Coordinates of C-alpha atoms (C1' of nucleotides) in Angstrom, one line a residue:
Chain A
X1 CA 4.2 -25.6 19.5
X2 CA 7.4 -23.7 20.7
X3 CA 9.2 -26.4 18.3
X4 CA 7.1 -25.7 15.4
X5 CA 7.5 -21.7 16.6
X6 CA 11.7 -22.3 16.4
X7 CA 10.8 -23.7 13.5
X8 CA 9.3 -21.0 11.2
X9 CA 11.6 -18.4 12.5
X10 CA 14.4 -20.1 11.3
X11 CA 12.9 -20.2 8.0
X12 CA 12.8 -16.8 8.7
X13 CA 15.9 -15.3 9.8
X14 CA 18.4 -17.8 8.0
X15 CA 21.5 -16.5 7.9
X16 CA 21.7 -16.0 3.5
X17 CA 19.8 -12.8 3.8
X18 CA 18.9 -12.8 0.2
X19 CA 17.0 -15.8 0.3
X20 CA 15.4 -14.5 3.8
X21 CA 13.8 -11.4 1.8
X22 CA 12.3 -13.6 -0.8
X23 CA 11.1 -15.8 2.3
X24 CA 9.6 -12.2 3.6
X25 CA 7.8 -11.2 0.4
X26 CA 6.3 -14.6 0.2
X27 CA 4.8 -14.0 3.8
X28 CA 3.8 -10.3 3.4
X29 CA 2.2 -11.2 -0.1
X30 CA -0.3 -13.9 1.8
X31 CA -1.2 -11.4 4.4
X32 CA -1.5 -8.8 1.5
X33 CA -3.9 -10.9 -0.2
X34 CA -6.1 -11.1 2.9
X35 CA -5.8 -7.2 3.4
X36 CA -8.8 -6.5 1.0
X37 CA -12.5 -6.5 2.5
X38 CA -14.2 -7.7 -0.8
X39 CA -11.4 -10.5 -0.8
X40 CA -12.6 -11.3 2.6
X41 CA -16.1 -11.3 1.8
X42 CA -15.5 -13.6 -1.0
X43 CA -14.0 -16.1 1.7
X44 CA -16.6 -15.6 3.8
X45 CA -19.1 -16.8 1.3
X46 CA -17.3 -19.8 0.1
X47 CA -17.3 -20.8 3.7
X48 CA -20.0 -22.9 3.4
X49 CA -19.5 -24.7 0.5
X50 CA -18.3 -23.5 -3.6
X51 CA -20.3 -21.4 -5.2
X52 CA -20.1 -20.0 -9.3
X53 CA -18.6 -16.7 -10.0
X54 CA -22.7 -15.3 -10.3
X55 CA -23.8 -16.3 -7.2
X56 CA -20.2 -14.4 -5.7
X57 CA -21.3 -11.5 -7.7
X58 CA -24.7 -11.1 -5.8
X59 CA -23.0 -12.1 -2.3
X60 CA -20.9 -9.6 -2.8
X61 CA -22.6 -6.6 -4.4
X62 CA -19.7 -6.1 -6.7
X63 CA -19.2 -6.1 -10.3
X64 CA -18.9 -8.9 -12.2
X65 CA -15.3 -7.9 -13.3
X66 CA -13.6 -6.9 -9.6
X67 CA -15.0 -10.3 -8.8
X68 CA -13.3 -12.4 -11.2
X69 CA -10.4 -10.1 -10.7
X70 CA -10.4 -11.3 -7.0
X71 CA -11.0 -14.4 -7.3
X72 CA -8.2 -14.9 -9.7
X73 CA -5.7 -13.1 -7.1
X74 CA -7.1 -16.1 -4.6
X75 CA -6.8 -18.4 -6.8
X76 CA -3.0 -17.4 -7.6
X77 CA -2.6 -17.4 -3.9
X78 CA -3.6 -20.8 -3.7
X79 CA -6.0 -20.0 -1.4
X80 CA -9.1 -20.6 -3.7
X81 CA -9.5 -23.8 -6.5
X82 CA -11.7 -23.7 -9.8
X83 CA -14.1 -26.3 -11.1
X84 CA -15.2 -25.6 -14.4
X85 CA -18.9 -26.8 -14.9
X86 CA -20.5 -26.0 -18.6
X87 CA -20.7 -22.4 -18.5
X88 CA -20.4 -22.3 -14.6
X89 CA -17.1 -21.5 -12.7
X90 CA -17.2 -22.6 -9.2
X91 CA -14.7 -21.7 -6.8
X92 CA -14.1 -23.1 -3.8
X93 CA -11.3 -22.7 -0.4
X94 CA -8.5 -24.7 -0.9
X95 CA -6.1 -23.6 2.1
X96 CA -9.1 -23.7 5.0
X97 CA -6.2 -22.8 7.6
X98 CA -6.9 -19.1 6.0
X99 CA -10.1 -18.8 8.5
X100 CA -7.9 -19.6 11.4
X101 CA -5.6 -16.5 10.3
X102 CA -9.1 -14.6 10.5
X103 CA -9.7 -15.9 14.0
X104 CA -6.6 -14.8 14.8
X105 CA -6.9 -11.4 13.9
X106 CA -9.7 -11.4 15.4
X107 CA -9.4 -12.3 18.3
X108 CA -6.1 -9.6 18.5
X109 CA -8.9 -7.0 17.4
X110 CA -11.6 -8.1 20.2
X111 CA -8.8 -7.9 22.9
X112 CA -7.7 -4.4 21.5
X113 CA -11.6 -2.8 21.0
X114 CA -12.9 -4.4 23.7
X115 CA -15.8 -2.1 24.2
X116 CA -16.0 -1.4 20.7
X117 CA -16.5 -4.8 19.2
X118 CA -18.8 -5.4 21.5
X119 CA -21.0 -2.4 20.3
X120 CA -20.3 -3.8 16.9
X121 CA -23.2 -6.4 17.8
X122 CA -20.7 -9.3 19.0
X123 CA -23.4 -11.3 21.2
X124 CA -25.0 -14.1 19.3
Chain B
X1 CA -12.2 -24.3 18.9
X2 CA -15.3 -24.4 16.5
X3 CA -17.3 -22.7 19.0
X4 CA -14.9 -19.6 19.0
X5 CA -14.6 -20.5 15.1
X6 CA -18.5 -20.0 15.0
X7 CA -18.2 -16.8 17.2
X8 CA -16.0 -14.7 15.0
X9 CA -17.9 -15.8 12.0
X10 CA -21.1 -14.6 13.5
X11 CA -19.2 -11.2 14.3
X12 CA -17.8 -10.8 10.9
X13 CA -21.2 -11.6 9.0
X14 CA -23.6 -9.7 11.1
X15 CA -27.2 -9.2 9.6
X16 CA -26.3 -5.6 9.9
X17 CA -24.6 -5.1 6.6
X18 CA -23.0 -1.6 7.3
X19 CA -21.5 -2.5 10.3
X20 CA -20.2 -6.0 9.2
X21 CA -18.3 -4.2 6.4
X22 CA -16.7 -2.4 9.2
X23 CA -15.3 -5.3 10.9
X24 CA -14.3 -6.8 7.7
X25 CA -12.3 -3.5 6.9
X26 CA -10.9 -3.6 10.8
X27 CA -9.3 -7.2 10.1
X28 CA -8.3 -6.3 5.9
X29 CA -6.2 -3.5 7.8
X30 CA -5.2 -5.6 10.2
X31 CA -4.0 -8.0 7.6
X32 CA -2.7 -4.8 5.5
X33 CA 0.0 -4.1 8.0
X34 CA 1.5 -7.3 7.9
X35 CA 1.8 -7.1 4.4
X36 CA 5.2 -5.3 4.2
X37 CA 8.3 -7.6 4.5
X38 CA 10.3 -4.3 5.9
X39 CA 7.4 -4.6 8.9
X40 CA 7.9 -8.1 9.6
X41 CA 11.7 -7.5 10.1
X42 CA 10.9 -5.3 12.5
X43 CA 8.6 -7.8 14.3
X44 CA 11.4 -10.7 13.8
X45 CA 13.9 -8.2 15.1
X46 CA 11.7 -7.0 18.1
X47 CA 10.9 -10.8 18.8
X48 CA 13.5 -11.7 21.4
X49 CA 12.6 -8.2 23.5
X50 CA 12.9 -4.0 22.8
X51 CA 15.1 -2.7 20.6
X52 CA 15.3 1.6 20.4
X53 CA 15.0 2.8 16.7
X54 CA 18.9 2.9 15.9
X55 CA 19.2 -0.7 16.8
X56 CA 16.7 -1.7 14.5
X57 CA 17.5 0.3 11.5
X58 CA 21.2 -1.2 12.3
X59 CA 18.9 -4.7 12.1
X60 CA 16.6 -4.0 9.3
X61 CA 19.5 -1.9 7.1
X62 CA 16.8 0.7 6.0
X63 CA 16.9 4.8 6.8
X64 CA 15.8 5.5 9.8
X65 CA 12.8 7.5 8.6
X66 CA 11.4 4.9 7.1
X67 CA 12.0 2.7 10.4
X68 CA 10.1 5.3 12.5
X69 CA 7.2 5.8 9.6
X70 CA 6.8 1.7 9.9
X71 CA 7.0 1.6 13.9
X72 CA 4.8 4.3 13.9
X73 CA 2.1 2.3 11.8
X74 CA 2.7 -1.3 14.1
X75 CA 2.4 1.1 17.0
X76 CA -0.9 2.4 16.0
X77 CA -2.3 -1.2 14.6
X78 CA -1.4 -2.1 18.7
X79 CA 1.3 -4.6 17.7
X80 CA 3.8 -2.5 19.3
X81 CA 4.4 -0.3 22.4
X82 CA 6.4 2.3 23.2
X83 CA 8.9 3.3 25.6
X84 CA 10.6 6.6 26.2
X85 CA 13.7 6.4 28.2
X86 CA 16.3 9.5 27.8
X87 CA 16.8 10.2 24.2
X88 CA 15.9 6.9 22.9
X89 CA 12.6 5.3 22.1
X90 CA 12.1 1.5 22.8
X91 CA 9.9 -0.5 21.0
X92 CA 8.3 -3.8 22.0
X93 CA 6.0 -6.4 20.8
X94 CA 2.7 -5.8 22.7
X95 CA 0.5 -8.5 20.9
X96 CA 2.7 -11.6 20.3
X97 CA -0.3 -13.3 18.9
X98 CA 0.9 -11.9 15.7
X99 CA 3.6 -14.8 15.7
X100 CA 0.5 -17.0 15.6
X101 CA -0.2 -15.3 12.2
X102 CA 2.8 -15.2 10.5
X103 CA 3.4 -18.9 11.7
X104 CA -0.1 -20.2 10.0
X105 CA 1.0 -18.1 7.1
X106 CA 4.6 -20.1 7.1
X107 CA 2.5 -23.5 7.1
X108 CA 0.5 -22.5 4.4
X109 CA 3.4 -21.5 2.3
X110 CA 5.2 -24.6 3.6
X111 CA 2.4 -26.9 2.5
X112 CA 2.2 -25.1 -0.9
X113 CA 5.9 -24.6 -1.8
X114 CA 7.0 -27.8 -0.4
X115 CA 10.0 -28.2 -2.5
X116 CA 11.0 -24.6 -3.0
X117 CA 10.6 -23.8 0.9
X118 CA 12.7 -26.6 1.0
X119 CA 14.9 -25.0 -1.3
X120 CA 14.9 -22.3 0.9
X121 CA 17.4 -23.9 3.3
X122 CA 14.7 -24.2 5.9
X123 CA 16.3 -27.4 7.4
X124 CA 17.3 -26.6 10.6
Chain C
dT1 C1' -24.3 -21.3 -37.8
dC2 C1' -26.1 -17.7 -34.8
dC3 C1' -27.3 -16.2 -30.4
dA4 C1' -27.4 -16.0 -25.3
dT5 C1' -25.1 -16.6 -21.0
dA6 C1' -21.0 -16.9 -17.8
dT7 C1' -16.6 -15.6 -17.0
dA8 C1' -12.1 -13.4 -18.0
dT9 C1' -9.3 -9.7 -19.3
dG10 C1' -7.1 -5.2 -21.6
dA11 C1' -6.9 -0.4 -20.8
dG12 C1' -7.4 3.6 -18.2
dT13 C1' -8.2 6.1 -13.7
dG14 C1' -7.8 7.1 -9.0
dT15 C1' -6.1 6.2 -4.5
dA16 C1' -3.2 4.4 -1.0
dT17 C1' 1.1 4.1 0.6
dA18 C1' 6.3 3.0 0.8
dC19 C1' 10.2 5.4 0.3
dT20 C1' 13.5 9.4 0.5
dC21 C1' 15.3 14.0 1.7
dA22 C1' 15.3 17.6 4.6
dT23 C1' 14.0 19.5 8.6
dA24 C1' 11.6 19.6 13.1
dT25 C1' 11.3 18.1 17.9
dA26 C1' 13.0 16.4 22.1
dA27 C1' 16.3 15.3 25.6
dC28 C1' 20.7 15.4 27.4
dA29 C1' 25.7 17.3 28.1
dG30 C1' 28.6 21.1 28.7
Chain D
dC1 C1' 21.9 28.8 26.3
dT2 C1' 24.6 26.0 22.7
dG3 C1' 25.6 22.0 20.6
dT4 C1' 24.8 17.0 19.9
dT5 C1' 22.3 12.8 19.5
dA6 C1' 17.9 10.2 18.9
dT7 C1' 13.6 10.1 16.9
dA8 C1' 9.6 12.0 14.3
dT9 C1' 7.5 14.2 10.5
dG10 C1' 6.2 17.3 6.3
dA11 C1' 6.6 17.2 1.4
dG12 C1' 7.4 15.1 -2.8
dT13 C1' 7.8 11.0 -5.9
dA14 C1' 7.1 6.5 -7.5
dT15 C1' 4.7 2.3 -7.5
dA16 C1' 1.1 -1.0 -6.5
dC17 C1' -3.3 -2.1 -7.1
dA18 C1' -8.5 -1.7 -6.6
dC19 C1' -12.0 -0.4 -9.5
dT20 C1' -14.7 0.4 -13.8
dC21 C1' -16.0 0.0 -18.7
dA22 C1' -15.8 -2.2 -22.7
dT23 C1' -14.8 -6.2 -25.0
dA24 C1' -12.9 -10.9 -25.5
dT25 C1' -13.4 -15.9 -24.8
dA26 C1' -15.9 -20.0 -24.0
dT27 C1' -19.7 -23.0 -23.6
dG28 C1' -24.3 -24.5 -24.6
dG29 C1' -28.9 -24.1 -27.0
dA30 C1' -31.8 -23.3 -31.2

DNA sequence: TCCATATATGAGTGTATACTCATATAACAG
DNA sequence: CTGTTATATGAGTATACACTCATATATGGA
């Protein structure tokens, strides 16, 4: 845990600071990936399962286009993979360790808004 | 584990719709500011205890306004505290579960860069 | 081949925000 | 009070990118 902690950081604060920033952008551009709503709520309902670019589109009350769009900037990410069935795309999580970032954040939020998260209809 | 796993998925996809796509925004932003590399040097530099403003833009190399603009952001997000003393401001990390994250996010990029992150230099 | 359906993508627009420069505020020393 | 140092912030610019509309591509059916 506290190895595995040592561990990353060195990664991250090597001495060659050039290669350190591109270490950096590499880590900012995950989280930036997971700093759009619709992008979440396109994880959210691939949780359960794959599902075709149509069925993400009605999940998601968003256009056809900014879906695929989003998908695609998962996808690049690494975070989603793509089956291609006849006329069907289906996506699907590939780096699951993505809803444990969520949890994460979560759980930073709950401890923050206390009150608030509980108003937003946390029981259950 | 899956139990708090369940929980935050149960906050984040509430029956409610409005007020889900408030939580999801809450976490997005969340994620948002930990999408800047020039942020997470200030988190790395901040990791082994407070550091006043002119320390870290000695430690990040940018101008200082832009060090205050981004402490002023992880301030407000509740990553970091403040504390006045004389003319100088010290900043600390006040939720360290934010290591959590950007280690997750290292073993994700580890998994999927294998050979570049190896590249990297991150031995030792 | 021709059409219909599913998905992807080029082009344009609007918005958010990172950055800089200059200046404002705050606190201390003399 | 005056000057000096540390930090914050207003204003302006540039860039990234989310979104939309229209259209392209791809696959399957008649």
């Amino acid at each position: 845990m506290d190895c595995q902690r040592r561990f990353v950081l060195g990664w991250l604060c090597m001495n060659r600071k050039r290669l350190s920033d591109q270490a950096l952008e590499l880590i900012a551009a995950r989280f930036r990936v997971l700093g759009e709503p619709m992008r979440l709520r396109l994880l959210i309902a691939l949780e359960d399962g794959e599902r075709n670019v149509t069925q993400l589109v009605d999940a998601t009350q968003a256009t056809q286009a900014n879906v695929s769009r989003h998908l695609q900037t998962l996808t690049e990410a690494g975070i989603l993979g793509r089956r291609k069935e006849g006329l069907n795309v289906f996506y699907y999580i590939s780096d699951p360790s993505i809803f444990e970032l969520c949890e994460g954040v979560c759980g930073s939020l709950q401890k923050r808004f206390g009150d608030q998260a509980r108003a937003f209809g946390l029981r259950a």
